mmCIF file of C-alpha atoms in Angstrom:
data_model
loop_
_atom_site.group_PDB
_atom_site.id
_atom_site.type_symbol
_atom_site.label_atom_id
_atom_site.label_comp_id
_atom_site.label_asym_id
_atom_site.label_seq_id
_atom_site.Cartn_x
_atom_site.Cartn_y
_atom_site.Cartn_z
ATOM 1 C CA MET A 134 9.448 -0.799 -17.457
ATOM 2 C CA GLU A 135 7.251 -3.917 -17.330
ATOM 3 C CA ARG A 136 5.880 -3.809 -13.786
ATOM 4 C CA ILE A 137 4.597 -1.236 -11.336
ATOM 5 C CA LEU A 138 7.116 -0.280 -8.640
ATOM 6 C CA LEU A 139 6.591 1.455 -5.306
ATOM 7 C CA ASP A 140 8.267 4.481 -6.912
ATOM 8 C CA HIS A 141 5.260 4.865 -9.221
ATOM 9 C CA GLY A 142 3.271 5.918 -6.139
ATOM 10 C CA SER A 143 5.836 8.350 -4.735
ATOM 11 C CA GLY A 144 4.313 11.447 -6.300
ATOM 12 C CA GLY A 145 7.698 12.046 -7.945
ATOM 13 C CA LYS A 146 9.236 11.491 -11.370
ATOM 14 C CA LEU A 147 7.901 7.954 -11.974
ATOM 15 C CA SER A 148 4.396 8.959 -10.831
ATOM 16 C CA HIS A 149 4.541 11.858 -13.281
ATOM 17 C CA GLU A 150 5.673 9.554 -16.092
ATOM 18 C CA LEU A 151 2.925 7.022 -15.272
ATOM 19 C CA VAL A 152 0.255 9.708 -15.580
ATOM 20 C CA GLN A 153 1.737 11.114 -18.787
ATOM 21 C CA THR A 154 2.305 7.781 -20.572
ATOM 22 C CA CYS A 155 -0.553 5.570 -19.314
ATOM 23 C CA PHE A 156 -3.475 7.409 -17.727
ATOM 24 C CA LEU A 157 -3.664 10.631 -19.744
ATOM 25 C CA PRO A 158 -3.485 9.059 -23.217
ATOM 26 C CA LEU A 159 -6.222 6.529 -22.393
ATOM 27 C CA LEU A 160 -8.415 8.367 -19.900
ATOM 28 C CA GLY A 161 -7.567 12.060 -20.154
ATOM 29 C CA LYS A 162 -9.525 14.663 -22.067
ATOM 30 C CA GLY A 163 -7.866 17.882 -21.016
ATOM 31 C CA ASP A 164 -4.641 19.722 -21.625
ATOM 32 C CA PRO A 165 -1.799 17.874 -19.843
ATOM 33 C CA HIS A 166 -0.428 21.291 -18.805
ATOM 34 C CA GLN A 167 -3.536 21.701 -16.617
ATOM 35 C CA LEU A 168 -2.818 18.830 -14.217
ATOM 36 C CA ASN A 169 -3.804 20.570 -10.997
ATOM 37 C CA ASP A 170 -5.162 19.250 -7.690
ATOM 38 C CA SER A 171 -8.820 19.373 -8.827
ATOM 39 C CA ALA A 172 -10.691 19.408 -12.134
ATOM 40 C CA ASN A 173 -12.841 22.482 -12.741
ATOM 41 C CA VAL A 174 -16.145 21.995 -14.598
ATOM 42 C CA GLU A 175 -19.190 24.195 -15.158
ATOM 43 C CA ILE A 176 -22.867 23.280 -15.212
ATOM 44 C CA ASP A 177 -25.783 25.725 -15.495
ATOM 45 C CA ASN A 178 -23.385 28.658 -15.004
ATOM 46 C CA THR A 179 -22.106 27.204 -11.723
ATOM 47 C CA GLY A 180 -18.415 26.409 -11.433
ATOM 48 C CA LEU A 181 -17.581 23.154 -9.663
ATOM 49 C CA ALA A 182 -14.285 21.580 -8.605
ATOM 50 C CA ILE A 183 -14.043 17.779 -8.351
ATOM 51 C CA THR A 184 -11.214 15.684 -6.952
ATOM 52 C CA THR A 185 -10.558 12.168 -5.679
ATOM 53 C CA ASP A 186 -7.777 10.608 -3.615
ATOM 54 C CA SER A 187 -6.934 7.313 -1.926
ATOM 55 C CA PHE A 188 -5.162 6.955 1.409
ATOM 56 C CA VAL A 189 -2.984 3.980 2.329
ATOM 57 C CA VAL A 190 -0.799 5.534 5.032
ATOM 58 C CA ASP A 191 1.157 3.203 7.335
ATOM 59 C CA PRO A 192 0.719 3.325 10.326
ATOM 60 C CA ILE A 193 -2.979 4.208 10.394
ATOM 61 C CA PHE A 194 -2.503 6.150 13.674
ATOM 62 C CA PHE A 195 0.462 8.553 13.835
ATOM 63 C CA PRO A 196 1.579 11.607 15.854
ATOM 64 C CA GLY A 197 -0.862 14.396 15.079
ATOM 65 C CA GLY A 198 -3.457 12.381 13.156
ATOM 66 C CA ASP A 199 -4.783 9.177 11.654
ATOM 67 C CA ILE A 200 -5.802 7.864 8.248
ATOM 68 C CA GLY A 201 -9.386 9.148 8.588
ATOM 69 C CA HIS A 202 -8.292 12.676 9.498
ATOM 70 C CA LEU A 203 -5.808 12.587 6.616
ATOM 71 C CA ALA A 204 -8.433 11.382 4.121
ATOM 72 C CA VAL A 205 -10.742 14.326 4.825
ATOM 73 C CA CYS A 206 -7.931 16.924 4.951
ATOM 74 C CA GLY A 207 -6.311 15.689 1.746
ATOM 75 C CA THR A 208 -9.452 15.964 -0.344
ATOM 76 C CA VAL A 209 -10.627 19.230 1.222
ATOM 77 C CA ASN A 210 -7.199 20.712 0.496
ATOM 78 C CA ASP A 211 -7.203 19.596 -3.144
ATOM 79 C CA LEU A 212 -10.507 21.456 -3.590
ATOM 80 C CA SER A 213 -9.198 24.484 -1.714
ATOM 81 C CA MET A 214 -6.138 24.732 -3.963
ATOM 82 C CA ALA A 215 -8.558 25.198 -6.882
ATOM 83 C CA GLY A 216 -10.127 28.109 -4.995
ATOM 84 C CA ALA A 217 -13.254 26.000 -4.419
ATOM 85 C CA ARG A 218 -15.309 26.102 -1.230
ATOM 86 C CA PRO A 219 -15.479 22.408 -0.215
ATOM 87 C CA LEU A 220 -19.069 21.227 0.231
ATOM 88 C CA TRP A 221 -19.464 17.470 -0.113
ATOM 89 C CA LEU A 222 -17.371 14.337 0.274
ATOM 90 C CA THR A 223 -17.994 10.696 -0.518
ATOM 91 C CA THR A 224 -15.880 7.965 1.020
ATOM 92 C CA ALA A 225 -15.127 4.297 0.343
ATOM 93 C CA PHE A 226 -13.476 1.878 2.768
ATOM 94 C CA ILE A 227 -11.532 -1.273 1.902
ATOM 95 C CA LEU A 228 -11.241 -3.201 5.174
ATOM 96 C CA GLU A 229 -8.997 -6.179 5.883
ATOM 97 C CA GLU A 230 -10.617 -9.104 7.657
ATOM 98 C CA GLY A 231 -9.575 -9.006 11.326
ATOM 99 C CA LEU A 232 -9.342 -5.210 11.691
ATOM 100 C CA PRO A 233 -10.345 -4.351 15.283
ATOM 101 C CA MET A 234 -13.786 -2.722 15.329
ATOM 102 C CA ALA A 235 -12.496 -0.230 17.926
ATOM 103 C CA ASP A 236 -9.864 1.010 15.442
ATOM 104 C CA LEU A 237 -12.463 1.455 12.705
ATOM 105 C CA ARG A 238 -14.809 3.344 15.014
ATOM 106 C CA ARG A 239 -11.963 5.624 16.176
ATOM 107 C CA ILE A 240 -11.083 6.448 12.569
ATOM 108 C CA VAL A 241 -14.684 7.101 11.539
ATOM 109 C CA GLU A 242 -15.162 9.396 14.554
ATOM 110 C CA SER A 243 -12.006 11.258 13.511
ATOM 111 C CA MET A 244 -13.341 11.679 9.966
ATOM 112 C CA ALA A 245 -16.598 13.068 11.316
ATOM 113 C CA ARG A 246 -14.797 15.613 13.542
ATOM 114 C CA THR A 247 -12.522 16.738 10.719
ATOM 115 C CA ALA A 248 -15.416 17.073 8.283
ATOM 116 C CA ARG A 249 -17.290 19.289 10.759
ATOM 117 C CA LYS A 250 -14.178 21.439 11.232
ATOM 118 C CA ALA A 251 -13.754 21.751 7.460
ATOM 119 C CA GLY A 252 -17.440 22.574 6.924
ATOM 120 C CA VAL A 253 -18.107 19.659 4.566
ATOM 121 C CA ASP A 254 -20.792 16.962 4.597
ATOM 122 C CA LEU A 255 -20.073 13.271 4.013
ATOM 123 C CA VAL A 256 -22.968 12.400 1.726
ATOM 124 C CA ALA A 257 -22.281 8.892 0.366
ATOM 125 C CA GLY A 258 -20.066 5.910 1.012
ATOM 126 C CA ASP A 259 -19.168 2.321 0.262
ATOM 127 C CA THR A 260 -17.558 -0.558 2.176
ATOM 128 C CA LYS A 261 -15.690 -3.633 0.947
ATOM 129 C CA VAL A 262 -14.002 -6.303 3.086
ATOM 130 C CA VAL A 263 -11.146 -8.438 1.735
ATOM 131 C CA PRO A 264 -9.641 -11.623 3.244
ATOM 132 C CA LYS A 265 -6.842 -11.307 5.790
ATOM 133 C CA GLY A 266 -3.537 -10.688 4.021
ATOM 134 C CA LYS A 267 -5.154 -9.131 0.922
ATOM 135 C CA ALA A 268 -4.893 -5.571 2.281
ATOM 136 C CA ASP A 269 -3.150 -3.825 5.188
ATOM 137 C CA LYS A 270 -5.754 -2.975 7.873
ATOM 138 C CA LEU A 271 -7.760 -0.452 5.829
ATOM 139 C CA PHE A 272 -7.561 1.880 2.846
ATOM 140 C CA ILE A 273 -9.825 4.906 2.345
ATOM 141 C CA ASN A 274 -10.871 6.720 -0.820
ATOM 142 C CA THR A 275 -12.482 10.160 -0.646
ATOM 143 C CA THR A 276 -14.023 12.166 -3.470
ATOM 144 C CA GLY A 277 -14.836 15.838 -3.019
ATOM 145 C CA VAL A 278 -17.006 18.444 -4.715
ATOM 146 C CA GLY A 279 -16.790 22.201 -4.161
ATOM 147 C CA VAL A 280 -18.085 25.390 -5.741
ATOM 148 C CA VAL A 281 -15.824 27.900 -7.472
ATOM 149 C CA LYS A 282 -16.539 31.621 -7.614
ATOM 150 C CA ARG A 283 -16.888 32.674 -11.242
ATOM 151 C CA GLY A 284 -13.885 34.349 -12.772
ATOM 152 C CA ARG A 285 -11.397 32.712 -10.425
ATOM 153 C CA THR A 286 -9.125 30.084 -11.943
ATOM 154 C CA PHE A 287 -5.818 28.929 -10.501
ATOM 155 C CA GLY A 288 -3.207 26.517 -11.750
ATOM 156 C CA GLY A 289 0.446 25.972 -12.497
ATOM 157 C CA GLN A 290 -0.057 27.017 -16.117
ATOM 158 C CA PHE A 291 -0.925 30.579 -14.998
ATOM 159 C CA ALA A 292 2.412 31.366 -13.305
ATOM 160 C CA LEU A 293 4.184 34.403 -14.805
ATOM 161 C CA PRO A 294 7.740 35.779 -14.583
ATOM 162 C CA GLY A 295 8.134 37.925 -11.473
ATOM 163 C CA ASP A 296 5.487 36.055 -9.449
ATOM 164 C CA GLN A 297 6.545 35.693 -5.827
ATOM 165 C CA ILE A 298 6.325 32.289 -4.127
ATOM 166 C CA LEU A 299 5.048 31.980 -0.567
ATOM 167 C CA ILE A 300 4.811 28.932 1.680
ATOM 168 C CA SER A 301 2.431 28.877 4.634
ATOM 169 C CA GLY A 302 4.783 27.270 7.191
ATOM 170 C CA THR A 303 7.468 24.759 8.071
ATOM 171 C CA VAL A 304 8.100 21.900 5.660
ATOM 172 C CA GLY A 305 8.538 18.177 6.222
ATOM 173 C CA ASP A 306 6.530 17.799 9.451
ATOM 174 C CA HIS A 307 4.176 15.109 8.108
ATOM 175 C CA GLY A 308 6.956 13.041 6.557
ATOM 176 C CA VAL A 309 9.031 12.954 9.740
ATOM 177 C CA ALA A 310 5.965 12.304 11.936
ATOM 178 C CA ILE A 311 5.128 9.205 9.872
ATOM 179 C CA LEU A 312 8.735 8.036 9.791
ATOM 180 C CA SER A 313 9.223 8.444 13.546
ATOM 181 C CA SER A 314 6.059 6.464 14.260
ATOM 182 C CA ARG A 315 6.851 3.741 11.718
ATOM 183 C CA GLU A 316 10.455 3.264 12.804
ATOM 184 C CA GLY A 317 10.000 3.891 16.556
ATOM 185 C CA LEU A 318 12.255 6.964 16.512
ATOM 186 C CA ALA A 319 12.116 9.414 19.421
ATOM 187 C CA PHE A 320 13.148 13.057 19.201
ATOM 188 C CA GLU A 321 13.716 15.470 22.093
ATOM 189 C CA THR A 322 10.840 17.543 20.693
ATOM 190 C CA PRO A 323 8.188 15.229 19.166
ATOM 191 C CA VAL A 324 7.250 16.069 15.576
ATOM 192 C CA LEU A 325 3.511 16.046 14.856
ATOM 193 C CA SER A 326 1.946 15.757 11.436
ATOM 194 C CA ASP A 327 0.827 19.129 10.062
ATOM 195 C CA SER A 328 -2.311 17.553 8.576
ATOM 196 C CA THR A 329 -5.140 20.099 8.673
ATOM 197 C CA PRO A 330 -7.913 21.411 6.392
ATOM 198 C CA LEU A 331 -6.713 24.532 4.558
ATOM 199 C CA TRP A 332 -9.935 26.075 3.266
ATOM 200 C CA ASP A 333 -10.144 28.747 5.964
ATOM 201 C CA LEU A 334 -6.580 29.921 5.259
ATOM 202 C CA THR A 335 -7.276 29.777 1.519
ATOM 203 C CA LYS A 336 -10.405 31.912 1.946
ATOM 204 C CA THR A 337 -8.393 34.457 3.939
ATOM 205 C CA ILE A 338 -5.902 34.704 1.080
ATOM 206 C CA LEU A 339 -8.601 35.014 -1.598
ATOM 207 C CA ASP A 340 -10.446 37.649 0.413
ATOM 208 C CA THR A 341 -7.431 39.986 0.071
ATOM 209 C CA GLY A 342 -8.490 40.382 -3.570
ATOM 210 C CA ALA A 343 -4.892 39.855 -4.728
ATOM 211 C CA ASP A 344 -4.109 38.435 -8.159
ATOM 212 C CA ILE A 345 -3.279 34.880 -7.056
ATOM 213 C CA ARG A 346 -1.949 32.742 -9.927
ATOM 214 C CA VAL A 347 -1.257 29.368 -8.315
ATOM 215 C CA MET A 348 -2.142 27.615 -5.079
ATOM 216 C CA ARG A 349 -0.821 24.122 -4.462
ATOM 217 C CA ASP A 350 -0.294 21.910 -1.394
ATOM 218 C CA PRO A 351 3.113 20.182 -1.530
ATOM 219 C CA THR A 352 2.109 16.689 -0.393
ATOM 220 C CA ARG A 353 3.833 13.563 -1.801
ATOM 221 C CA GLY A 354 7.162 14.496 -3.336
ATOM 222 C CA GLY A 355 7.308 17.620 -1.174
ATOM 223 C CA VAL A 356 8.102 21.204 -2.132
ATOM 224 C CA ALA A 357 10.730 20.168 -4.702
ATOM 225 C CA THR A 358 8.398 17.982 -6.774
ATOM 226 C CA THR A 359 5.481 20.418 -6.583
ATOM 227 C CA LEU A 360 7.606 23.341 -7.787
ATOM 228 C CA ASN A 361 8.962 21.183 -10.612
ATOM 229 C CA GLU A 362 5.400 20.354 -11.689
ATOM 230 C CA ILE A 363 4.528 24.061 -11.784
ATOM 231 C CA ALA A 364 7.734 24.884 -13.718
ATOM 232 C CA LEU A 365 6.772 22.263 -16.327
ATOM 233 C CA GLN A 366 3.145 23.450 -16.516
ATOM 234 C CA SER A 367 4.107 27.100 -16.952
ATOM 235 C CA GLU A 368 7.215 26.384 -19.082
ATOM 236 C CA LEU A 369 9.057 28.926 -16.908
ATOM 237 C CA GLY A 370 11.880 28.721 -14.401
ATOM 238 C CA ILE A 371 11.577 28.861 -10.610
ATOM 239 C CA GLU A 372 14.256 30.107 -8.219
ATOM 240 C CA ILE A 373 14.104 29.520 -4.472
ATOM 241 C CA GLN A 374 16.316 30.619 -1.571
ATOM 242 C CA GLU A 375 17.581 27.819 0.681
ATOM 243 C CA ASP A 376 17.843 30.071 3.739
ATOM 244 C CA ALA A 377 14.227 31.239 3.326
ATOM 245 C CA ILE A 378 12.640 27.798 3.622
ATOM 246 C CA PRO A 379 11.165 27.373 7.129
ATOM 247 C CA PHE A 380 11.628 24.108 9.038
ATOM 248 C CA LYS A 381 11.591 22.743 12.575
ATOM 249 C CA GLU A 382 14.970 21.874 14.106
ATOM 250 C CA ALA A 383 13.755 18.334 14.927
ATOM 251 C CA VAL A 384 12.795 17.802 11.275
ATOM 252 C CA SER A 385 16.180 19.057 10.107
ATOM 253 C CA SER A 386 17.952 16.786 12.609
ATOM 254 C CA ALA A 387 15.952 13.784 11.405
ATOM 255 C CA CYS A 388 16.949 14.558 7.814
ATOM 256 C CA GLU A 389 20.635 14.725 8.763
ATOM 257 C CA ILE A 390 20.497 11.459 10.711
ATOM 258 C CA LEU A 391 18.502 9.544 8.095
ATOM 259 C CA GLY A 392 19.948 11.082 4.943
ATOM 260 C CA LEU A 393 16.655 12.586 3.783
ATOM 261 C CA ASP A 394 16.221 15.764 1.760
ATOM 262 C CA LEU A 395 13.911 18.244 3.491
ATOM 263 C CA LEU A 396 12.535 19.477 0.170
ATOM 264 C CA PHE A 397 11.195 16.028 -0.764
ATOM 265 C CA LEU A 398 9.369 15.316 2.515
ATOM 266 C CA ALA A 399 5.562 15.225 2.433
ATOM 267 C CA ASN A 400 3.373 17.955 3.921
ATOM 268 C CA GLU A 401 -0.382 17.682 4.594
ATOM 269 C CA GLY A 402 -1.202 21.125 5.971
ATOM 270 C CA LYS A 403 0.931 23.550 3.998
ATOM 271 C CA MET A 404 0.331 25.502 0.798
ATOM 272 C CA LEU A 405 2.389 27.268 -1.838
ATOM 273 C CA VAL A 406 0.981 30.542 -3.159
ATOM 274 C CA PHE A 407 2.127 32.411 -6.297
ATOM 275 C CA VAL A 408 1.231 36.108 -6.293
ATOM 276 C CA THR A 409 2.334 39.286 -8.082
ATOM 277 C CA LYS A 410 5.296 41.228 -6.666
ATOM 278 C CA ASP A 411 3.114 44.283 -5.971
ATOM 279 C CA GLU A 412 0.728 42.295 -3.769
ATOM 280 C CA VAL A 413 3.044 39.844 -2.038
ATOM 281 C CA ASN A 414 3.376 41.819 1.222
ATOM 282 C CA MET A 415 -0.417 42.135 1.551
ATOM 283 C CA VAL A 416 -0.933 38.381 1.047
ATOM 284 C CA LEU A 417 1.955 37.458 3.348
ATOM 285 C CA ALA A 418 0.536 39.656 6.106
ATOM 286 C CA ALA A 419 -2.889 38.039 5.728
ATOM 287 C CA MET A 420 -1.350 34.575 5.958
ATOM 288 C CA LYS A 421 0.647 35.453 9.078
ATOM 289 C CA ASN A 422 -2.529 36.685 10.787
ATOM 290 C CA HIS A 423 -4.154 33.260 10.343
ATOM 291 C CA PRO A 424 -3.421 30.389 12.802
ATOM 292 C CA ASP A 425 -2.425 28.067 9.934
ATOM 293 C CA GLY A 426 -0.107 30.612 8.310
ATOM 294 C CA ARG A 427 1.811 32.198 11.189
ATOM 295 C CA GLU A 428 5.152 30.917 9.875
ATOM 296 C CA ALA A 429 4.521 31.890 6.254
ATOM 297 C CA ARG A 430 7.557 33.014 4.254
ATOM 298 C CA ARG A 431 8.499 34.232 0.795
ATOM 299 C CA ILE A 432 10.799 31.535 -0.582
ATOM 300 C CA GLY A 433 11.382 32.453 -4.228
ATOM 301 C CA GLU A 434 10.078 33.719 -7.538
ATOM 302 C CA VAL A 435 9.216 32.724 -11.099
ATOM 303 C CA VAL A 436 11.812 33.644 -13.743
ATOM 304 C CA SER A 437 12.090 33.526 -17.519
ATOM 305 C CA GLU A 438 15.452 31.744 -17.386
ATOM 306 C CA HIS A 439 15.916 27.935 -17.368
ATOM 307 C CA PRO A 440 12.282 27.090 -18.340
ATOM 308 C CA GLY A 441 10.926 23.919 -16.721
ATOM 309 C CA ARG A 442 13.668 23.925 -14.079
ATOM 310 C CA VAL A 443 13.814 24.723 -10.348
ATOM 311 C CA VAL A 444 17.079 26.277 -9.133
ATOM 312 C CA MET A 445 17.967 26.897 -5.492
ATOM 313 C CA ARG A 446 20.370 29.588 -4.296
ATOM 314 C CA THR A 447 22.214 27.897 -1.446
ATOM 315 C CA ARG A 448 23.227 29.360 1.900
ATOM 316 C CA ILE A 449 26.857 29.636 0.768
ATOM 317 C CA GLY A 450 25.957 31.584 -2.366
ATOM 318 C CA GLY A 451 25.963 28.736 -4.883
ATOM 319 C CA ARG A 452 23.211 27.503 -7.171
ATOM 320 C CA ARG A 453 21.957 23.953 -7.605
ATOM 321 C CA ILE A 454 19.234 22.404 -9.698
ATOM 322 C CA VAL A 455 16.388 20.913 -7.625
ATOM 323 C CA GLU A 456 15.028 17.890 -9.438
ATOM 324 C CA MET A 457 11.655 16.184 -9.127
ATOM 325 C CA LEU A 458 11.717 13.334 -6.573
ATOM 326 C CA THR A 459 13.252 10.184 -8.035
ATOM 327 C CA GLY A 460 12.949 6.967 -6.079
ATOM 328 C CA GLU A 461 10.830 6.582 -2.967
ATOM 329 C CA GLN A 462 12.020 8.280 0.230
ATOM 330 C CA LEU A 463 9.062 7.067 2.288
ATOM 331 C CA PRO A 464 6.432 4.754 0.788
ATOM 332 C CA ARG A 465 2.809 4.928 1.974
ATOM 333 C CA ILE A 466 3.125 8.436 3.376
ATOM 334 C CA CYS A 467 -0.516 9.370 2.758
#
């Protein structure tokens, strides 16, 4: 393929191939099986997690959030999924000439509120302005640093057969919220983005003392792509139950009307947790007692069969392979 396509930014199969064939060979230093949400490093016996992300969501204001709120939540959550307590963020703005100052101020105020809620400090930043037509309103990059408790390491490569898979709540809310705003769609019950910082829920889970193997937030590419990434990292199979996956009726209706697959829709405030069978009930109970995990469910388990594949047991008793996202359901979702 000679040129970059929108699909390369979907978080799905082409994104995965781009990382594996272009970025990792030239820029990577680590094991490609360890491609998790944050990089873990150690200095002077202190474990740190570092991550960076760019946000180009369209529209910049949407039901339940805005690009500034999303930029803080996304980076805080990538640190949290490494088990790191988020501490510091840096941010960089690329502004298009002509952007209303009131919109910029509203977004910056939103970032400040979200950072306070997440318990992180914004400690450095940068601003660039490009001529009108050379960007779309504004793009934001955020980089985050957190501290990791020694002896705690999480990642897709640590999944083991028998691990139970939990999800913290309903899937697809962010994807449908963006789509409804972008396309002017109205539902009887409005769907709001689930975008929220997840560190407090993560800390609640870690405080149970359970043997957590993997934590991952299923953002671009949705639950299907994230589980496929973990299956490839662990070189094991994953089986999920279709009737166990929680969703809002309005989100399901939108998928039926628009021909979208619920499992590929983006989420910005949900997490997948892999835990041993003996401890799954304890972790699930802890999640349900937290405001961000009330609708948590067990949706599947890790198996030795069909390594590198995700298989779903359907409501009618069949089985189907769940592939990584191919193509772009919704560009510029985050």
